[in-house]
Amino acid sequence: MNKNHRVPSNRTLGAVEVKSKFGAEFRRFSLDRFKPGRFDEFYRLLQHMHRIPNVDLLVGYADVHGDLLPINNDDNYRKAISVADPVLRLFLQRKEEADYSAFGLDSLTRPKKTVLAAMLLRPDANRKKPPVIISLPRDFRPVSSIIDVDILPETHRRVRLYKHGQEKPLGFYIRDGSSVRVTPQGLEKVPGIFISRMVPGGLAEGTGLLAVNDEVLEVNGIEVQAKSLDQVTDMMIANSHNLIVTVKPANQRNNIVRSGGGGAASRSSGHSSDSGTSFYGYSSPGTAVATTPAHIIQNFHPEELESDEDDEDLVVEVDGEAVPIPRASSASCTIPFIPRYVPHLDLRTTNEALASRNNAGSLGTLSTADRSLEGRSLEEDGTVITL
Amino acid sequence: MKRFRRHGQESHRDRIKQELYGFNKTVEHGFPHQPSALVFSPSLQLLAIGTRSGAIKLYGAPGVEFMGLHDENAAVTQVHFLPQQVDLVTLLDDNSLHMWTLRAHQGVSELLEIGRFTLTGPPGAPPSVTRVTAVLTHSSGDLLFLGTEGGHVFVVEVPGFRELEESNISLENVTNSLPEDYGGRRSLEHVESLQENPVNPRQVLIGYGRGIMVIWDLERQSAIKHIPATQQLESVWWTEDGDHVLSSHSDGSYCRWMVAGEGTQSEQEKSEVPYGHFPCKAISKIIQLPTEQGPPFLFLSGGMPRASYGDRHCISVIHSKTHVALDFTSRIIDFFVIRDGPDYTGDPSALVVLVEEELVVIDLQTEGWPVIQTPYLVPLHCSAITCSHHVSAIPLKLWEKVLSAGALQNTHYSKKPWPITGGQNLSPDAPQRDLLLTGHEDGTVRFWDASGVCLYPMYKLSTAGVFLTDAEPNDNMNQCTEGEWPPFRKVGCFDPYSDDPRLGVQKIHLCKYSGYLTVAGTAGQILVLELNDEAAEQTVEATVADLLQGQEGFRWKGHTRLEVKEEPVMFPPGFQPFALVQCQPPAVVTALTLHSDWKLVTFGTSHGFGLYDYQQKSNVLVRCTLNPSDQLAMEGPLSRVKSIKKSLRQSFRRIRRSRVSLRKHHVNNAAKVQEANARLEAELAEMELAPVQRKIAARSSDDSFTGLVRMLYFADTFLSDSSHHTPSLWAGTNGGSVFAYQLRLPPVERRAEDPVTAHPAKEIQLMHRAPVVGIVVLDGLGSPLPEPLEVAHDLARSADMQGCHQLLVISEEQFKVFTLPKVSAKMKLKLTAIDGSRVRRVGVAWFGSSRSEDYGESGLTVLTNQGDLHVVSLPGVKLQVQYPCIRREDVSGIASCVFTKHGQGFYLISPSEFERFSLSARCVVEPRSLVEVPSQTPSTTLPRAQPDGPSVEHRYTPTSSARRVMEHALLNDESE
């Protein structure tokens, strides 16, 4: 409870506590929450505080999800101030030394293994290069992406929705309907599942990738044919933290046109039972990279599908008398519960602060504000107060 | 490379799977839903029942059961055995006739449909001409007389269903033979009854709806006599000597006619309205049977005075001076009388009545005509079933005690053996004694012997006696006031009316080793009972468990707590309550577990859970699981207000979907494909007109009833550190939370004084927030922990405490294995994410290999909301097999499913019937019985229309085979 008290007190003061780290050095100062000023002022302030007036800096901050996000304009600066809760943690890097791959989603908590794997498996030249003018796509939190363009027929679209513990609802409805398939016997009418309604302001609508009357063909790689509406609903809800839907858009005019070499699959238009659309189709990143045309954004990481970062359960040890579990032993395990830190960014303090705050609330009564944190791995080996 | 290796492994695994698993629906227990026809074959000693859903069921000696289902979805209106044969004919309400036979195959009889037939009339004739209303199976065994709505009688040769047009008895022929003065030549109406002369198979009586009856000579092809009854005809009975005909009529009268004489018109000897003076209802069936010495027995169904007792369902039995009107609680379908003697031609011995909800058998040879307890067709639903609990392998001691307690309750039943003895029960003796406990709405728990094919009632426990209820048990059963007319006597036990719905039993847990039983009900009451051979008078003290724990903002709008009787209550021998916990608020108990070794009971409701020490009679722990934002749970019992729209919508969907699936069944051949496509198109168009939407939204903690406790589990495991195992309590909620408590039990010698304590140890919040439906701790070898006291009785291997224990949490969506004591995810199976089905029921079972005696595996038996059964391996949580079992629209069937510890299970296919199924290849309980063709005797010498010829050689000892099974089981147990 004691840690929770700090939040309102800071809010009432209107001050944002800032902890800035450059190399091994820390600086602490505060900013006015309601008058944060402009980014260039802030940038100069940082250079002043760290006494590095002539060093080009890349400014990053840790948001509530533990992601390292950049601050490079007024908008994301204001956003950073507004979400600072209670401490705004900044990470400064020299521009020339900057490691851009550190930025982006889940960058602070993703197991190192997968980061390495991603680098080894996907020797994408873009990844290492500094950005030319504007921020990289990975500077933003993705809300959705089109994936597997290379293996899907042109008439189909595979959309990934990133829920990430956001408050925004997925925001769409599905219904029964009928669809026409081409079979050796000619056209055949078969039952199908369709998107029936979009919730205004929902995640699905915001992506622009799904629309009313799109036929749902697969949910996370599983074909929905011969499944009832209720089954498909349950499948989608069960996958809601990382939902991948393959649709046949009702409007076929916005399809991605491939410049040849797209594979035979592209010509089986209108045919829903495409052989390449199996679940395992994802786990072949090598081929995916090889055949992807350069102009298509490939920000889907195959390892994310397998990793369970969004599916981790919250475990609270409530036994004060129990022998504390030694951290050493837990570190040796290969269990995704243990917080993993990207070695060059020491975010241990952040994580622990988050963890203890989370534990302060009992499981049954997690407030909506705290719920966004549930996706993180948490472990508490001390006594915690429960309601 | 990898692929090849895996292939080899898989085929080996596939073979093991085949040896372990196999799905069979084996037998239906209980009473058929909506029976519509009854018949008895004296020669086969078999009873046949047809139902409105088109099923036909045959029963003989206990254990001898056959079942058939017509392809047509039409009600069975009549069933008739062919005399002296193992064939029977059914008439459905779509006017089709079906021939069934019992064919022996590998030493076991099977019921098979061998032919079907629909009467075709002359071209252009109205359908009523061929609409069958009466069927007579002629004693020659190869003729079928079909009386129709048009008044004609068609003759058909069986079993081939060849129409014998030259033998048909047309209405014109009959009308012409009638005297000129008869009723101004009005229509005779439909054929109501066809009867064969018991002493002369050449003569057949045709009874017409208008009342007139004609005796037709089959050889001379002419009417030889007519019986000029004037009232609407209901039924006809030709007495055994062939001299008299009895007719019953719609005005509640019956008449006796002399037919022996020479004249063409019969004399009316007697006409009587038994419950007369005021208008009476029809007598729908009449039977008269002679006795060796003394007056005959007369059986009448109906005939009650319309105004005062028109709503009663009665059969009157009149014998000499004795006259009883048996008063049934549901509508009478049909009845027959079983007769004594080697040829079944002696005195009436038993009256068998099929009413809508049960089968009642009255012993006519014992003073007072007591009821004989039925070994099958038991009315499971005499009060609605609210829950069930299965206990495998009951120790002999407990079994005997339950049996003897039950025997004391059944003193009012007849001591006579079961009178229906047809067929040979060849099923092997049950390998073990199994109990099925059903909880009922009226607060009773019924104990059934579920070891074999017959679900036999053993004992009935009533919990209502502990509480003060408005209605005292009514003792007016079997009482008849002197001089009351009609002389009613209540029979049957079907009584669906519950005095107080709060008494309803919701959860049951029985410890088979200690004989401790705990029963929990609708008003949050938890009773702990122990088995006592003696009657005892005691007060049951109530302990209140306040599950709210000071939670603010709560309003309970539901029912009040049950009031407990303060004075001592007399409990009969059997299970006697000695402790009572009452939850506050008194919400329905949703989870219950007993640990007889630790003497603890844990219970949960939608508000929280508690732990009760029944030795010290005190609460150990009370935990509130309420989520303050959960408005529904805060307000009272499961409110349906919110979901009524949804449920309406769903039920419409269900109807529509069942229509689709029904039609799909018919589409087998290619010729029908086009037609089906057209229909499907029409349906799809209909769907498009009324689209049903489903919202896609992640589950949140604000959903309703997140605090509802779904699962409670005791385990002796490594909860806090890996070197000391301690007793623990685990609770799982609807919101995907698991709470673990470490329990500290005082040493045995201090158990009665020192308190038991519980400390919170762990909380797990499943991220997907699906309801937790199962919690199992696996020992170091990956096997589920044994039941309490199981090891002490040397019936299970003690749990492995060397290796690491694992925690298996089963939610509706996933199976997850966690390590212990540090809870971290190890393995999982995401069922919903891959096939959209959700876990509804789960059980731990042991599957023995059918090939090698000593190989077996533990597994989870799972029933999904799609009605599919899965077996999931342990500890690897891999799907092994999947079988469709229950229609997904059958929500109550899915909800009623209960698994046994040996891979079998039960679910309700109707309010009154359990379907038994088996997932195990080794452990299958199914009826195996043989019915032989009765030895043929020349039909001309047969004295009755349904000849009671000497039956097959095998005679039955008075002990029923159900008893035999039991005795064998007892012997086996002793030899162990």
PDB file of C-alpha atoms in Angstrom, chain A residues 9 24 81 98 111 126 149 151 161 178 185 197 212 216 231 244 247 261-263 285 287-288 328 336 341 364:
ATOM      1  CA  SER A   9       0.727  12.579  -3.961  1.00  0.00           C
ATOM      2  CA  ALA A  24      26.499   4.553 -15.921  1.00  0.00           C
ATOM      3  CA  ILE A  81       5.221  12.893 -19.503  1.00  0.00           C
ATOM      4  CA  ALA A  98      22.635   3.833 -30.562  1.00  0.00           C
ATOM      5  CA  PRO A 111      13.971 -12.946 -23.579  1.00  0.00           C
ATOM      6  CA  ASN A 126      17.553  -2.474 -42.140  1.00  0.00           C
ATOM      7  CA  VAL A 149       1.685 -11.859 -47.556  1.00  0.00           C
ATOM      8  CA  ILE A 151       2.381 -17.322 -48.670  1.00  0.00           C
ATOM      9  CA  LEU A 161      -4.085  -7.481 -33.833  1.00  0.00           C
ATOM     10  CA  SER A 178     -22.918 -18.188 -46.578  1.00  0.00           C
ATOM     11  CA  GLN A 185     -18.361 -29.764 -59.162  1.00  0.00           C
ATOM     12  CA  ARG A 197     -20.027  -5.074 -37.142  1.00  0.00           C
ATOM     13  CA  VAL A 212     -17.748  -5.521 -42.251  1.00  0.00           C
ATOM     14  CA  VAL A 216     -13.137 -15.058 -41.583  1.00  0.00           C
ATOM     15  CA  GLN A 231     -16.685 -22.119 -31.512  1.00  0.00           C
ATOM     16  CA  ILE A 244      -4.356 -13.420 -35.965  1.00  0.00           C
ATOM     17  CA  VAL A 247      -9.925 -12.900 -43.872  1.00  0.00           C
ATOM     18  CA  GLY A 261       7.478 -14.658 -57.943  1.00  0.00           C
ATOM     19  CA  GLY A 262       4.845 -14.640 -55.277  1.00  0.00           C
ATOM     20  CA  GLY A 263       4.358 -18.347 -55.536  1.00  0.00           C
ATOM     21  CA  PRO A 285      10.978 -17.225 -41.093  1.00  0.00           C
ATOM     22  CA  THR A 287      11.491 -18.472 -46.440  1.00  0.00           C
ATOM     23  CA  ALA A 288       9.328 -15.635 -45.360  1.00  0.00           C
ATOM     24  CA  ALA A 328      19.815 -17.691  -8.081  1.00  0.00           C
ATOM     25  CA  PRO A 336       9.175 -17.495 -18.775  1.00  0.00           C
ATOM     26  CA  TYR A 341      16.607  -7.962 -18.714  1.00  0.00           C
ATOM     27  CA  GLY A 364      -9.332 -10.581  -7.238  1.00  0.00           C
TER      28      GLY A 364
END
